[in-house]
């Protein structure tokens, strides 16, 4: 026999429904409120909200929520966008302190330090970010770029290779790998990497442009021409590509056709960026080559106006003036160009020698004196200090330093020394 | 201390880069001084074209068959320091006065290489005999370069050998015998680490006695950097060393010289000099001097040559005359230098070999002291930029009357192939044929295996070794046999070879300006043994005359101001002109 539930009369059933509906509605309502509250307080919602805030609003937000890591993260991002890397570093640092596992905060901090050229600190942070997330391509790229800038080019390729293991179609990784191989004279690998970069990301003008520049260095002039044309195709407003193509034409020969092409490129670069000094210089070279000295002079003048420290433009301006019969002015400028070139060369060579021989006291002292000569006081003091730190106290040089410091105090470059007995800074360089 | 406003601007804009504290220092690679390596194939140094089957090469490396067996090398030692890879030199000159050009090879006796000088006497039939033994030149030294000039006007060319911590002056006693007269001559090396490179003779003050300029390179010793980090350790470039400055020595007679560098206004030379050449660039009759400086602006010293100064004062005009920098306005790694009138305008033009990825610089002499870079226009620039060029000479290979250019190439890193997979230590020589003074065509392939077979080329000297009317070439290879490149071109053009004998001017007539006229054509050249790199070449003046069968006149402007004119000389052939 089948046992059945007692039958409920229809009226009673309807009554029960009427009685339960408010409860369901209440539950649904409560749930909705809870969900809404949950969503509103979720990091997703918060990020949506923070993303839309301006720098000023974010500055207020961190006051309201001084312990919210996310708010500091977004504040840091906004500061980076505004170009304030110094404060951005502090914001990211705070975000990271509030949430030590926040990889993005560490990455932001690294990025801010990189922008400020605090490379050792940036490297440390980038590496920390890769520990937090070993597959973070951005962090790996940061490690590579920092090592590259520090001069450890061969080490810099390793993280890039890791990125390519994770993602063989990473354009940036191929691109930077190409640039780094180029610097380490791995010509074949450099070309191969940059060709990969343009293959995986064929619309990226900068990849074509740098590939062209590499081809140009390697004297593959027709290939370089094609690459620069592609770069122009994908970024028609990029003055650099026009400039480099113009320079390539200058290098390719000296026929009327090539001259015309070069001229057109330099003019196009100037049309896109009227401040592009190298394009005026290129035009100057072009006109000087065809003995059109008045036009050469006009363009070299513009170039020197835009960059008064360009000794080459100054030199050729002087040379063109002499050839144009304006001998006195020309010779004067040639003299100035020579002076500028000598100064640049002296400093450049000594800097490179110090990089190669960092423990040479003699080089440090010479560098200090050279900086002093050109009134680069901060660097001069640093080199004096480095000299002293590299060996036993040299009283003669110490006296020289003291005289120099006195000069700087007199000129108002350094603050007056504290009174005797107070906390006198033992190391001048350290105090600046 | 103060500096000009321009320099202050510079100080702010470019000096902020070096902030090396001691603790934060690391030995960074000096790679930024090297330019990136070019290349698209494993043999990027060669042209891609081929020659027709059966093509007869223009030159033959006949060193071994002619009895010239000098060889150099470092027994596989690697890496080599910059001192070990820069030399050595060679000279082509008729040392024994028999009318045939002999060969002197300079041997570098360094820590690894145990080279010795070797003198090869020309037997007169184009073969050579090693006459080093008993010549007085046997004693080894850390030698590099050579200059040849008759210092005592006795008709026998004397020899100066330069090197690291050493300069030797050898008086030619005749019969291929030499006497070391360095002691007390005033030419002694100023210190044991003084690094003398190229040297050249010229009668700078036109007093009838040959003066001497000795170029010097860099301060290199046990305390300086030995190797640089290019990924691999290799010899460092010049920027890592302080410059040494060359010296001008005035010949005061009796085998004595006096250092007049400062007195004559040459103390401002920039140093790091590898090549030196004299020529009267502005046509005022006084010898001017160009110094090829490595990664420093080149120096052109114009001899002021007034009656009051008597040629004993120079003015530096390198930068303003347009020969200080490369075509792109950069400093260049200048090595070898030579003057020659490649465009037939009567003025000596200048060619400078440079480091890799720098176009070799051809400067056309415009108005005596204003030169125009013409590497690009003539086509020689792009074709030379992949090479590290050293020795070079203007040479009319085919007697067509236009000066061609020969270059010895070779890297300074013995392990370059490992540093740059597409580069190499040994590189082919190059030959550029002058097309009517307008362009130069790369004819290295036609020149033959003596050119295309890679060498670590350094010195390059020229002279007609077999007296066939074609100028031959001698090239040193730091890691191989000396090359004696015998010229076999078959253009059947006419030629004229002129030997000058000075009587009141210096006996070799170095500095004499000779013009040869034939109808509307004219050619000019200056007598010299200098130029190139660590080398000395045959002073006899060789003129290719193309198809001209008749020469109207030869005009000689002697260094002392006298002139001689010879009408209707016999061509082709040799002619000796004595100053009257």
Short mmCIF file of N, CA, C and O in Angstrom, two decimals, chain A residues 48 60 77 86 89 99 106 113 126 159 213 252 258 304 316 329 335 356 401 418 421-422:
data_model
loop_
_atom_site.label_atom_id
_atom_site.label_comp_id
_atom_site.label_asym_id
_atom_site.label_seq_id
_atom_site.Cartn_x
_atom_site.Cartn_y
_atom_site.Cartn_z
N UNK A 48 38.66 49.46 -9.10
CA UNK A 48 37.87 50.18 -10.11
C UNK A 48 37.69 51.64 -9.70
O UNK A 48 37.80 52.55 -10.51
N UNK A 60 44.33 62.65 -1.18
CA UNK A 60 43.36 62.74 -0.08
C UNK A 60 43.00 61.35 0.44
O UNK A 60 42.88 61.13 1.64
N UNK A 77 51.35 54.78 -8.49
CA UNK A 77 51.20 54.73 -9.95
C UNK A 77 50.93 56.13 -10.53
O UNK A 77 51.50 56.51 -11.55
N UNK A 86 60.36 60.21 -7.10
CA UNK A 86 60.84 60.21 -5.71
C UNK A 86 59.71 59.93 -4.72
O UNK A 86 59.82 59.05 -3.86
N UNK A 89 58.29 56.41 -5.10
CA UNK A 89 59.03 55.36 -4.40
C UNK A 89 58.53 55.22 -2.97
O UNK A 89 58.32 54.12 -2.46
N UNK A 99 51.54 45.71 3.00
CA UNK A 99 51.23 44.37 2.49
C UNK A 99 52.49 43.77 1.87
O UNK A 99 52.73 43.92 0.67
N UNK A 106 56.09 46.20 -4.84
CA UNK A 106 57.56 46.02 -4.94
C UNK A 106 58.02 46.38 -6.35
O UNK A 106 59.04 47.04 -6.54
N UNK A 113 62.64 53.53 -8.56
CA UNK A 113 64.09 53.63 -8.31
C UNK A 113 64.86 53.62 -9.64
O UNK A 113 65.86 54.31 -9.79
N UNK A 126 63.52 44.74 -7.96
CA UNK A 126 63.08 43.90 -9.08
C UNK A 126 63.29 42.42 -8.74
O UNK A 126 62.44 41.57 -9.03
N UNK A 159 67.78 37.01 -17.47
CA UNK A 159 66.33 37.16 -17.23
C UNK A 159 65.51 37.25 -18.52
O UNK A 159 64.36 36.80 -18.55
N UNK A 213 68.74 50.58 -37.14
CA UNK A 213 69.97 51.20 -36.62
C UNK A 213 71.08 50.16 -36.49
O UNK A 213 72.24 50.43 -36.77
N UNK A 252 75.01 56.55 -47.26
CA UNK A 252 74.92 55.64 -48.41
C UNK A 252 75.67 56.14 -49.64
O UNK A 252 76.01 55.37 -50.52
N UNK A 258 70.33 60.63 -53.75
CA UNK A 258 70.49 60.34 -52.32
C UNK A 258 70.43 61.63 -51.51
O UNK A 258 69.82 61.67 -50.44
N UNK A 304 73.16 74.59 -33.22
CA UNK A 304 73.88 75.05 -32.03
C UNK A 304 72.97 75.84 -31.09
O UNK A 304 73.17 75.84 -29.89
N UNK A 316 81.47 72.40 -37.32
CA UNK A 316 81.13 72.53 -38.74
C UNK A 316 80.56 73.90 -39.08
O UNK A 316 80.71 74.37 -40.21
N UNK A 329 84.89 84.95 -37.65
CA UNK A 329 83.88 84.30 -36.81
C UNK A 329 84.07 82.77 -36.84
O UNK A 329 83.96 82.09 -35.82
N UNK A 335 87.69 77.46 -32.58
CA UNK A 335 88.43 77.44 -31.31
C UNK A 335 87.54 76.98 -30.17
O UNK A 335 87.93 76.15 -29.34
N UNK A 356 87.11 51.16 -15.74
CA UNK A 356 87.98 50.01 -15.96
C UNK A 356 88.96 49.80 -14.82
O UNK A 356 89.39 48.68 -14.56
N UNK A 401 91.85 69.67 -0.83
CA UNK A 401 90.39 69.55 -0.66
C UNK A 401 89.85 70.66 0.22
O UNK A 401 88.81 71.26 -0.06
N UNK A 418 80.20 74.08 10.46
CA UNK A 418 79.69 74.29 11.82
C UNK A 418 80.82 74.76 12.73
O UNK A 418 81.99 74.52 12.44
N UNK A 421 83.67 72.02 17.68
CA UNK A 421 83.04 71.36 18.81
C UNK A 421 81.69 70.82 18.48
O UNK A 421 81.21 69.90 19.12
N UNK A 422 81.05 71.42 17.45
CA UNK A 422 79.77 70.87 17.04
C UNK A 422 80.02 69.73 16.08
O UNK A 422 81.16 69.43 15.73
#
